[in-house]
Coordinates of C-alpha atoms in Angstrom, one line a residue:
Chain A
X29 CA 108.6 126.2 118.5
X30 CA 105.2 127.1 117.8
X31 CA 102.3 124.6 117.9
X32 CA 101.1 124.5 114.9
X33 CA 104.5 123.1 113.9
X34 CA 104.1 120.5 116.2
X35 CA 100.1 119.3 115.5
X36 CA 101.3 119.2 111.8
X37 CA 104.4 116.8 112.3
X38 CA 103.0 115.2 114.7
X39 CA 99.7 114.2 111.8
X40 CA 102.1 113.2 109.6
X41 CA 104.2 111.2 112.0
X42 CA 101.0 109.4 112.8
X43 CA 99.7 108.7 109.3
X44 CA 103.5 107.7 108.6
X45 CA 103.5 105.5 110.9
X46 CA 99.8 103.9 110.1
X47 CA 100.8 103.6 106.4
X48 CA 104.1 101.2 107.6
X49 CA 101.7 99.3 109.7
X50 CA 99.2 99.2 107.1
X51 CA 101.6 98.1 104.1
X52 CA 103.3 95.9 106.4
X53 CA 99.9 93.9 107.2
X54 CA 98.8 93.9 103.6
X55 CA 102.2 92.7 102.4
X56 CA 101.5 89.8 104.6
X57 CA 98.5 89.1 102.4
X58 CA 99.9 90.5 99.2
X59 CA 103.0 87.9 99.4
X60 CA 100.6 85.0 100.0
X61 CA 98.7 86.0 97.1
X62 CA 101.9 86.6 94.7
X63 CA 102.7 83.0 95.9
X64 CA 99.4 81.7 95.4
X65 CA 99.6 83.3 91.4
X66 CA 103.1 81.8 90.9
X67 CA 102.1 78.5 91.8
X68 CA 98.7 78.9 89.9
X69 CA 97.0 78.0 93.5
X70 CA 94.1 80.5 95.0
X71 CA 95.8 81.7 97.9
X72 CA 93.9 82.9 101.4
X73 CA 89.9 83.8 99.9
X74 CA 87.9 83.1 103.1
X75 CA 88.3 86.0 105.5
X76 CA 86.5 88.8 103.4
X77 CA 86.1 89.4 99.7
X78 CA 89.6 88.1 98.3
X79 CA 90.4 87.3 101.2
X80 CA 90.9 90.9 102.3
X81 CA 91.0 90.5 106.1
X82 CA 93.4 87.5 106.5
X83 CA 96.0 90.0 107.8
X84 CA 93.0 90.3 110.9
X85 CA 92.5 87.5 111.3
X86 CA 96.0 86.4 111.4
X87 CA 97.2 89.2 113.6
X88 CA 94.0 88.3 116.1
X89 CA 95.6 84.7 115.7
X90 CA 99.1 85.3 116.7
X91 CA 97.4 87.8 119.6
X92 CA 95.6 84.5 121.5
X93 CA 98.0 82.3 121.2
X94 CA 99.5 80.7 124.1
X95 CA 102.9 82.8 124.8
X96 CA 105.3 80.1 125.5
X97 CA 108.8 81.0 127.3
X98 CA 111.4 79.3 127.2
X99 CA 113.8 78.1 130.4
X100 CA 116.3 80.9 129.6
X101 CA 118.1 83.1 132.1
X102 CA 117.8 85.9 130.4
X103 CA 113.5 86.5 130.4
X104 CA 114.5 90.7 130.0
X105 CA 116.2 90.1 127.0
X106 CA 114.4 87.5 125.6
X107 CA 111.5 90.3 125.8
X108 CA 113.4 93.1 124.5
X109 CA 114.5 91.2 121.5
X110 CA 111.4 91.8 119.5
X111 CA 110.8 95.1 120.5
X112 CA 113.7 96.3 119.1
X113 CA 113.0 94.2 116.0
X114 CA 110.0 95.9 115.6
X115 CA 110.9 99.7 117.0
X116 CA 114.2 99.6 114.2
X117 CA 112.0 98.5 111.2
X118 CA 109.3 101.5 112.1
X119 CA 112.2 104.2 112.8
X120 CA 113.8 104.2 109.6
X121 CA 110.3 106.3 107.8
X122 CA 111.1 109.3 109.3
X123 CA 113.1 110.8 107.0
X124 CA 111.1 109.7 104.3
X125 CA 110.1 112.2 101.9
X126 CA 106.7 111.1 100.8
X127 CA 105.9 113.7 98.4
X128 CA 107.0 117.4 98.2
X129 CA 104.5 119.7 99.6
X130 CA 101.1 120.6 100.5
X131 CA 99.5 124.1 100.4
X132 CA 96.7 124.0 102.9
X133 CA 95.1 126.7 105.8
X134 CA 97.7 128.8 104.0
X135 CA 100.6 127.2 104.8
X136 CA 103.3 124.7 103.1
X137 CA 103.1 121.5 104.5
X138 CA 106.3 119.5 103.9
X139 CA 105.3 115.9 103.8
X140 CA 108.0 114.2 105.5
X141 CA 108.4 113.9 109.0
X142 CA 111.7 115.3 109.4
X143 CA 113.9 116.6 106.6
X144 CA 117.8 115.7 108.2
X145 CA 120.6 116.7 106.5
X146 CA 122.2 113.1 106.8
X147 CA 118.5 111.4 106.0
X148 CA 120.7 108.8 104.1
X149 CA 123.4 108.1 107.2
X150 CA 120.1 108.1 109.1
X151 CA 118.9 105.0 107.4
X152 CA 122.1 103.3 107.6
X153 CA 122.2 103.7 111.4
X154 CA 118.9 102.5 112.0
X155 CA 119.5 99.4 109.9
X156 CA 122.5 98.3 111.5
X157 CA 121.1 98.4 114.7
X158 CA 118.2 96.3 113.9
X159 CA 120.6 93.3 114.2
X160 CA 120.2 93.7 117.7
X161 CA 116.9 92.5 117.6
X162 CA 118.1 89.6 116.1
X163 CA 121.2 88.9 117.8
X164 CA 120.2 89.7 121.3
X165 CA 116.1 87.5 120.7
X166 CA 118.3 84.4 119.3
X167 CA 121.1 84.5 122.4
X168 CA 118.1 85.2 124.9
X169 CA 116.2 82.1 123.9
X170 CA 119.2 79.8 125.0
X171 CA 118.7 77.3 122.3
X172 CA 121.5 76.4 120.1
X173 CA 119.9 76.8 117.0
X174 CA 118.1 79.9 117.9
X175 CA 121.8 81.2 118.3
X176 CA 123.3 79.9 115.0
X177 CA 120.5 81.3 113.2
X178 CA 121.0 84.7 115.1
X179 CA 124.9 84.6 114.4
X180 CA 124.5 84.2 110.4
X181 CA 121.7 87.0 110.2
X182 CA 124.0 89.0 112.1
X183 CA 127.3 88.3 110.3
X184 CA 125.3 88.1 106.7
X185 CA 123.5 91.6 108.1
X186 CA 127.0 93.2 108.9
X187 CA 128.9 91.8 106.1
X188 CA 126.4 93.5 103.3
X189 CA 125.5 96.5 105.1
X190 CA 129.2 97.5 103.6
X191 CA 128.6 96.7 100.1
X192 CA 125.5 98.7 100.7
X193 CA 127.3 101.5 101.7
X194 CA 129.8 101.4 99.5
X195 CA 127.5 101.0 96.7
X196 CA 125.7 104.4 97.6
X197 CA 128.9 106.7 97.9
X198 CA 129.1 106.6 94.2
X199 CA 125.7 108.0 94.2
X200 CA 126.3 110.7 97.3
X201 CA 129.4 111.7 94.5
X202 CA 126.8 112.5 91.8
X203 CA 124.0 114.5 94.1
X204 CA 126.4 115.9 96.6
X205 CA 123.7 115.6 99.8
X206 CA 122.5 112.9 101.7
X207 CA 119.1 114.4 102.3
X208 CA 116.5 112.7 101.1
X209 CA 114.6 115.2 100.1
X210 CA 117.3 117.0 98.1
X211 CA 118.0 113.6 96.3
X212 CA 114.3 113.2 95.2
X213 CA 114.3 117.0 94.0
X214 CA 117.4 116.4 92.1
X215 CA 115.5 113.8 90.2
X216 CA 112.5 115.8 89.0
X217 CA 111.5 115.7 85.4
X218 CA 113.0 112.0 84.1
X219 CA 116.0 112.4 85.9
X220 CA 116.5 109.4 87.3
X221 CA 119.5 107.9 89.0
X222 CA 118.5 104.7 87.9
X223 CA 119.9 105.8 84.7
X224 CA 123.3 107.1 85.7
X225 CA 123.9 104.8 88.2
X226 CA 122.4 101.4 87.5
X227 CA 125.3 99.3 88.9
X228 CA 125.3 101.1 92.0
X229 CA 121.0 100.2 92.5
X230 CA 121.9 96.4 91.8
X231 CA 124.0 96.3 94.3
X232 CA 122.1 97.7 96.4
X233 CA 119.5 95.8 95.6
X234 CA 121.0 93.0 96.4
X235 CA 122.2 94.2 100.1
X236 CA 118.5 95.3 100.3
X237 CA 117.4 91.7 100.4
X238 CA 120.2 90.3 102.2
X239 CA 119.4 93.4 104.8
X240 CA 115.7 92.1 105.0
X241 CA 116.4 88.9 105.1
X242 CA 114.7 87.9 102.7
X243 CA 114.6 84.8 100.2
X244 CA 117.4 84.3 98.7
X245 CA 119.4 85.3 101.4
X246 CA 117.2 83.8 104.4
X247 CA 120.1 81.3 105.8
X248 CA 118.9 82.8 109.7
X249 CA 115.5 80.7 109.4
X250 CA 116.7 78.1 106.9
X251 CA 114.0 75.7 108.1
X252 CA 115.8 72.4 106.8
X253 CA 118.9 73.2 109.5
X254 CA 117.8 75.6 111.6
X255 CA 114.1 75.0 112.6
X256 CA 112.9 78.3 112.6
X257 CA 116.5 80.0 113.3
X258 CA 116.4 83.2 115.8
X259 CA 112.9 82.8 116.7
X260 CA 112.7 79.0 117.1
X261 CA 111.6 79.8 120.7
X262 CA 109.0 82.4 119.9
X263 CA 105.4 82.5 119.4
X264 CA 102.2 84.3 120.1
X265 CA 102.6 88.4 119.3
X266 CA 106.7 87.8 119.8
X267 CA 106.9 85.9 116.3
X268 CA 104.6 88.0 114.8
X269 CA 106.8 91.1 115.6
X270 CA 109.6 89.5 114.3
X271 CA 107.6 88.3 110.8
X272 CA 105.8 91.7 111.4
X273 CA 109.4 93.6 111.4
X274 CA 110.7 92.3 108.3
X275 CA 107.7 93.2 106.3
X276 CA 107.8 96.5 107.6
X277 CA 111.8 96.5 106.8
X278 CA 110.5 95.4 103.2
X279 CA 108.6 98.3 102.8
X280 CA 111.1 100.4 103.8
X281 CA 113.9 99.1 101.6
X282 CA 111.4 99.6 98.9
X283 CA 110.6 103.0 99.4
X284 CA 114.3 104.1 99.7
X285 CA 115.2 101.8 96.6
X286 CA 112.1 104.3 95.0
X287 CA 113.1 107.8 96.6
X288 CA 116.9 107.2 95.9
X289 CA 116.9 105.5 92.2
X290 CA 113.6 105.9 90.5
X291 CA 113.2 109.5 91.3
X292 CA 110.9 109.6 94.4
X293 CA 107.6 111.4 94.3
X294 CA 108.6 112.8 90.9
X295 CA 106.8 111.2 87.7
X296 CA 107.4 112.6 84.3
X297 CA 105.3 116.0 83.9
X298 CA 105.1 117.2 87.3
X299 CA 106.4 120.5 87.0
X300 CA 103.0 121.2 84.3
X301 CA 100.8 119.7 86.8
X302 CA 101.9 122.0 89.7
X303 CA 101.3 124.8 87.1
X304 CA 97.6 123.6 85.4
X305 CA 96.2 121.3 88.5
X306 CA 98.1 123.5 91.9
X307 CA 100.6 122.1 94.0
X308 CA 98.1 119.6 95.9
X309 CA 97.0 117.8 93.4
X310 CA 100.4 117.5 91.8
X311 CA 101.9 116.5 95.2
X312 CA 99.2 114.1 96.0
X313 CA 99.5 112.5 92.3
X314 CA 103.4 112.5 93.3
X315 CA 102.4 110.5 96.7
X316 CA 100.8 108.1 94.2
X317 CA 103.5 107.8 91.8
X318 CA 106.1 107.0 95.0
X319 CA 103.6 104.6 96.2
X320 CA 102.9 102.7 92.6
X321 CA 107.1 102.9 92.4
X322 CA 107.3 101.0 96.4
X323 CA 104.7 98.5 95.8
X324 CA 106.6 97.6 92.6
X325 CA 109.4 96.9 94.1
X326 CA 107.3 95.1 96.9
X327 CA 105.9 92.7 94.4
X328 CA 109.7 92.3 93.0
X329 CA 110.9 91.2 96.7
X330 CA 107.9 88.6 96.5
X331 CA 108.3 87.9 93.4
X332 CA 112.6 86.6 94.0
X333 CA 111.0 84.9 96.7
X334 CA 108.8 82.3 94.8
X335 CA 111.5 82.1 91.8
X336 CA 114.9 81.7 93.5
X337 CA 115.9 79.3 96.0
X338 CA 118.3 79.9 99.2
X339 CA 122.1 80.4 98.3
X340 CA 124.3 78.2 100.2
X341 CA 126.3 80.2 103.0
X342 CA 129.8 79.9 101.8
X343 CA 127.8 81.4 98.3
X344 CA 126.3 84.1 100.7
X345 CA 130.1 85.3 101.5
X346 CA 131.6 85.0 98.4
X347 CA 128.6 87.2 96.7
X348 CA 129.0 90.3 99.4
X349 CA 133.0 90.0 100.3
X350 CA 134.3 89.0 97.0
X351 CA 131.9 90.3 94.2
X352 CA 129.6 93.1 95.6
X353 CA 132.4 95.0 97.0
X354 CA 135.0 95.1 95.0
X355 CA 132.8 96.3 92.0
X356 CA 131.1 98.7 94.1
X357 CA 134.8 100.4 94.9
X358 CA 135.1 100.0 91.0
X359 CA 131.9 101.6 90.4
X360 CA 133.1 104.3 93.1
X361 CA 136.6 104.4 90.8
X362 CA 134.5 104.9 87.7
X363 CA 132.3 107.9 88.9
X364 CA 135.1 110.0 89.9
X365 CA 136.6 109.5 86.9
X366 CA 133.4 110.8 85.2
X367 CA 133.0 113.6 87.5
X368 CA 136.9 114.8 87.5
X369 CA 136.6 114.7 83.5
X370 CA 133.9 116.6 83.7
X371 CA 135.3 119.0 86.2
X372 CA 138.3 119.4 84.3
X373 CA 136.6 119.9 80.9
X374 CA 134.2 122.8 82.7
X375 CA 137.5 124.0 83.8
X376 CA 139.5 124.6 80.5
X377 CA 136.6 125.3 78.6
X378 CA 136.1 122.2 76.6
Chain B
X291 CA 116.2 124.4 134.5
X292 CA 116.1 124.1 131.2
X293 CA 114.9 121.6 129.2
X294 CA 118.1 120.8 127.7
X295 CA 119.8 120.7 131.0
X296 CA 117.1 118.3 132.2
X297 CA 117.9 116.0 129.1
X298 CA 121.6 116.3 129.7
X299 CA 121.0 115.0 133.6
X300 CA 119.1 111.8 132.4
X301 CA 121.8 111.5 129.5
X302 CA 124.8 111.6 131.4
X303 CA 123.4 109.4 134.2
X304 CA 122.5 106.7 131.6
X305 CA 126.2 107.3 130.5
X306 CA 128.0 106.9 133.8
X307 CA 125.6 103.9 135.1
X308 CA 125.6 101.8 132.2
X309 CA 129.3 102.4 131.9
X310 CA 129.8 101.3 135.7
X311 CA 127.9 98.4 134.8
X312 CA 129.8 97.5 131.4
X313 CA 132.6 97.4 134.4
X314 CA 131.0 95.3 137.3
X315 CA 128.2 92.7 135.2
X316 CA 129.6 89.1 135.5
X317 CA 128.0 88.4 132.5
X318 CA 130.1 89.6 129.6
X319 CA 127.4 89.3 127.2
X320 CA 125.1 92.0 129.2
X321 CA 128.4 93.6 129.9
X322 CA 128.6 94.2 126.1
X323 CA 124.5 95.4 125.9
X324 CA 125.5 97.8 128.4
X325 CA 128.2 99.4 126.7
X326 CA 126.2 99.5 123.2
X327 CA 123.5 101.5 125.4
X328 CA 126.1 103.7 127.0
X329 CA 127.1 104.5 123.4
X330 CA 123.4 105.2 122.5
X331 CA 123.2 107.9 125.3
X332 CA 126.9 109.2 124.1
X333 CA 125.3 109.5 120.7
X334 CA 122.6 111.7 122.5
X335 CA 125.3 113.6 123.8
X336 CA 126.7 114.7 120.4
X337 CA 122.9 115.2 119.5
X338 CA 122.6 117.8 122.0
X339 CA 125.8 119.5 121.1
X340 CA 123.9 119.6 117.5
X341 CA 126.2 117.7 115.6
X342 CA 124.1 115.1 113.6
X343 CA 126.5 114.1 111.5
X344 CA 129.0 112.8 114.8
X345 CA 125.8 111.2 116.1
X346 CA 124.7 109.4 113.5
X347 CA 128.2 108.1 112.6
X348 CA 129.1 107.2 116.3
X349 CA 125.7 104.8 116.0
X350 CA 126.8 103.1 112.8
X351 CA 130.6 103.0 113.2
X352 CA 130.3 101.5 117.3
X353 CA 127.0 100.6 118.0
X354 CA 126.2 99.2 114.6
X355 CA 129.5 97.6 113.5
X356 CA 132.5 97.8 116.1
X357 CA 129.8 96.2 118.8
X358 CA 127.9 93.8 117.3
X359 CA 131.1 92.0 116.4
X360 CA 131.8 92.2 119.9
X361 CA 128.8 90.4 121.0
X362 CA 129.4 88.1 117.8
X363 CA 132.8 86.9 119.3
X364 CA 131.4 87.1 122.7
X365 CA 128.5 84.5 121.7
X366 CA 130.8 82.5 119.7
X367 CA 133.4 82.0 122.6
X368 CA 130.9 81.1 125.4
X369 CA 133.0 82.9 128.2
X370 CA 132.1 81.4 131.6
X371 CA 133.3 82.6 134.9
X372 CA 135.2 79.5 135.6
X373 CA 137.6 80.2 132.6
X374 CA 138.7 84.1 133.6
X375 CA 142.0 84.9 133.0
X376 CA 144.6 85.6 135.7
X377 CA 145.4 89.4 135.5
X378 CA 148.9 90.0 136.6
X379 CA 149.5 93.4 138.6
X380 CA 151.5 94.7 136.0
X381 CA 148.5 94.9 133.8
X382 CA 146.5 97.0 136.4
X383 CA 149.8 99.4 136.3
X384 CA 149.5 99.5 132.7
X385 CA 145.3 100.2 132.6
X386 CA 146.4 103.1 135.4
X387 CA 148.9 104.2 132.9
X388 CA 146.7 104.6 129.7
X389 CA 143.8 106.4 131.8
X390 CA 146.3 108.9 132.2
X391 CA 147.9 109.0 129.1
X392 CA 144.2 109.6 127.9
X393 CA 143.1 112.1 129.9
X394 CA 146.0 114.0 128.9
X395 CA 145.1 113.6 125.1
X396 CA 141.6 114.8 125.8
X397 CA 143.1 117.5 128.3
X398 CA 145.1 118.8 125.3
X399 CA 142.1 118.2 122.9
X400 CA 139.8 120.5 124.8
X401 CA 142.5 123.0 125.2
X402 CA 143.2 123.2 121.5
X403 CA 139.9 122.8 119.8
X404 CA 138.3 125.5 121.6
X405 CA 140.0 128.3 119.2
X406 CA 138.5 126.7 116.3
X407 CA 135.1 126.3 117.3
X408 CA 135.1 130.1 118.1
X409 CA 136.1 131.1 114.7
X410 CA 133.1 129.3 113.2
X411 CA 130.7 130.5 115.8
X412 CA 131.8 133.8 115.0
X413 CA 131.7 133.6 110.9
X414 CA 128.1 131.9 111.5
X415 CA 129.1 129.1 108.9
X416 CA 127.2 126.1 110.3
X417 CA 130.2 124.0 110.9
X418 CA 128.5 120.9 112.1
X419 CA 127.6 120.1 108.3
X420 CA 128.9 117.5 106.4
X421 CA 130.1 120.0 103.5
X422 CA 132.3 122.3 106.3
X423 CA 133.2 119.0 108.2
X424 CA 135.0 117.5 104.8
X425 CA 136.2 121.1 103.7
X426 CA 138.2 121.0 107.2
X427 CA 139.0 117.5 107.3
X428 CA 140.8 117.8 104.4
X429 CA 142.3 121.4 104.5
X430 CA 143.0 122.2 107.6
X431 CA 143.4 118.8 108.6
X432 CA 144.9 116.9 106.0
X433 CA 148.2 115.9 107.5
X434 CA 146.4 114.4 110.7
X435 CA 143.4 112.9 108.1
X436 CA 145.6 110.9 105.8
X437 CA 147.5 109.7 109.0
X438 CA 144.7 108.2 110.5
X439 CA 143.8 106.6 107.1
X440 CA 146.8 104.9 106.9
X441 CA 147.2 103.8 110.7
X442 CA 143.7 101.9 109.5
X443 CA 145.0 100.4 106.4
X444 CA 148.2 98.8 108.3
X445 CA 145.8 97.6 111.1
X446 CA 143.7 96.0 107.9
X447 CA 146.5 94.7 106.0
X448 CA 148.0 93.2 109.6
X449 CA 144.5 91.4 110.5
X450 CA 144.6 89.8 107.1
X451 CA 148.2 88.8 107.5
X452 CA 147.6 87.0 110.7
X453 CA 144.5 85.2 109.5
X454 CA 146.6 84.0 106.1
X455 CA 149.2 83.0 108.7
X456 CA 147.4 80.7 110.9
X457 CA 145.6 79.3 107.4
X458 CA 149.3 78.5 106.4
X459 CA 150.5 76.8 110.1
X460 CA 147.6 74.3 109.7

């Protein structure tokens, strides 16, 4: 391999990986604001104009805290908990493709940091492993409710990753590839998925949050029960990697809710701004449009948050075992149908 | 030595230890961390025979879902030493018998899929993609594919049928 290859994906695997950590702060502030405007309060306005460099000042916080440790047997896993909180929620942006390419010192520069051919499986197997994070911080802390709170993120985790998946085969039957960056080209022009496959995004949608953790599936902090649920027994930079992890898993799920149903880095008249403008100003108007599409979807995952209170747990079940997947194998059932009509009409000629 | 060697040395020495320690940890919960690692490094394993796709699903199917479930039960049950349960010698006869009964199988797997493999080195098709991995699994394969399928739907249908029954005793 030569190294040029290896200077240019290793700057993009860097700025990759300062953009999660960068969205990931700000949507620490960003969420505080969106709840400060839904409940017509201020929100955090002294650290910096608009209160810009709370995220700092929190992160500097959570830094000089006193680290507290429980009496647990297990100290190495009570360590390693976290870490692979947080190593999971920053994997999953490899196979991002953040825009399409880059012509510069007379070369293409793909801006992803690795284009698999199973990008999409690739995401699913990161995801399910960050329930270890969970799983293994809430047994380690030896503290009952640090384990029930572990045990229902884990169970609610596995149980929708499922419906997840079986709410994307139906859209693997319409592109054919699980690459990411095929899927985004696929949608160029208006060509969304969104519009061929809606049910298939709201149920994904749905996992999405449930996958995160987030409001209104956050039964594994539930504060009323649970204390703080798996990281009751965590503080200093510990919690913060486990708050720090599911922003950065928000981020994510946004992105890929973007790249796979709104059409990526496309936006409607890119091919005539390759052509009038060249390819880098299209692309990095396309990084733009991806980014306007994430944060979005960002601001929608806040916005549930502040509107829609916690479903009860035997609710929680019923949604993702008897609802979300039986219509997403009917919504599997319906798209072959499509496509085999449609194969069979190209067939006979009519 | 090559640097794929090298990788291969650390790779199957994480394999063998962590599986030896699946084995001999008292704790069945680090027991069941060891054996989600050793399934990590297999997963490495199919990485460095280039096939993604086997990787990728070997992490979601065992690590992701088959083990977690594991360690769900394992948490849930609160195994101590105290309670272990008496293994009668005929068990140890029967493990014996199943290693064998294994290693045949995978004695007879090698033996047969080496043919295969050959004719799609020789073609140059790239048959560690998805597209040539469905094409096979369901042409050349079918009879053996649509078994497997339904060996999973009676295990299904029977895990559902014992948990309606012990609904119904109480």
């Amino acid at each position: 391999m030569d190294s040029t290859i290896i200077i240019e994906k290793s700057v993009i695997i860097v700025a990759v990986f300062a953009l999660t950590m960068l969205m990931a702060m700000y949507s620490t502030w960003a969420e505080r604001k969106v709840a400060a405007w839904l409940q017509d309060r201020v929100g955090p306005n002294r650290a910096g104009p608009f209160g810009l460099f709370q995220p700092l000042a929190d992160g500097l916080k959570l830094f000089s805290k006193e680290e507290f440790e429980p009496n647990t047997p297990n100290r190495f896993l009570f360590f390693v908990g976290p870490a692979i909180a947080m190593s999971t929620a920053l994997m999953t942006s490899a196979v991002i493709p953040w825009g399409d390419r880059l012509h510069l010192f007379g070369r293409d520069i793909l801006l992803q940091a690795t284009d698999l051919n199973i990008g999409l499986l690739y995401f699913f197997g990161v995801v399910s492993v960050g329930v270890y994070g969970i799983m293994i911080g809430g047994w380690a802390s030896n503290n009952k409710f640090s384990l029930i709170g572990a045990v229902r993120a884990a169970s609610q985790m596995v149980s929708y990753e499922i419906a997840m998946g079986l709410s994307i085969i139906a859209l693997l039957m319409m592109t054919g590839t699980l690459s990411l960056r095929e899927i985004s080209m696929q949608q160029a022009g208006m060509n969304w998925n969104i519009f061929y496959q809606p049910l298939s995004f709201i149920i994904f949608l749905i996992c999405a949050f449930a996958e995160a953790n987030r409001t209104p599936f956050d039964l594994a902090e539930c504060e009323t029960e649970l204390i703080g649920g798996y990281h009751t027994e965590y503080s200093s930079m510990k919690m913060g990697f486990y708050l720090f992890a599911e922003y950065a898993n928000m981020f994510i799920s946004s992105t890929i809710l973007a790249v796979l149903f709104f059409g990526g880095y496309n936006y409607p008249g890119m091919s005539w701004a390759v052509e009038n403008w060249g390819v880098n100003i299209a692309n990095v108007l396309g990084f733009g449009a991806l980014f306007i599409k994430l944060c979005g979807f960002i601001f929608f995952f806040m916005w549930v948050r502040w509107t829609i209170p916690r479903f009860r747990y035997d609710q929680l079940m019923h949604l993702g075992w008897r609802i979300l997947i039986p219509l997403a194998i009917v919504n599997i059932i319906i798209t072959g149908t499509v496509i085999l009509r449609a194969d069979i009409a190209a067939y006979f000629g009519f | 030595m090559s640097t794929v060697l090298i990788i291969f040395c650390v790779l199957a020495a994480i394999t063998l230890a962590t599986a030896f320690l699946t084995i001999f940890s008292r704790n069945p919960i680090h027991s069941a961390i060891y054996l989600v690692i050793c399934f990590f490094s297999i997963a490495g394993h199919y990485l460095l025979l280039n096939a993604q796709f086997l990787a990728i699903v070997h992490v979601i199917v065992y690590s992701g879902a088959i083990m977690i479930l594991f360690l769900f039960t394992i948490m849930l049950m609160n195994l101590n030493e105290e309670r272990e349960v008496h293994r009668p010698r005929i068990t140890r006869v029967g493990a014996i018998v199943s290693f064998c009964l294994i290693c045949l199988v995978l004695i007879a797997i090698f033996i047969n899929s080496k043919p295969i493999v050959g004719e799609y080195v020789t073609t140059g098709e790239d048959y560690q993609s998805i597209k040539v991995l469905g094409k096979i699994l369901l042409n050349e394969y079918m009879v053996p594919f649509e078994f497997v399928s339904i060996l999973l739907l009676v295990a299904m249908i029977g895990t559902v049928l014992l948990s309606k029954k012990e609904k119904l005793q109480k």
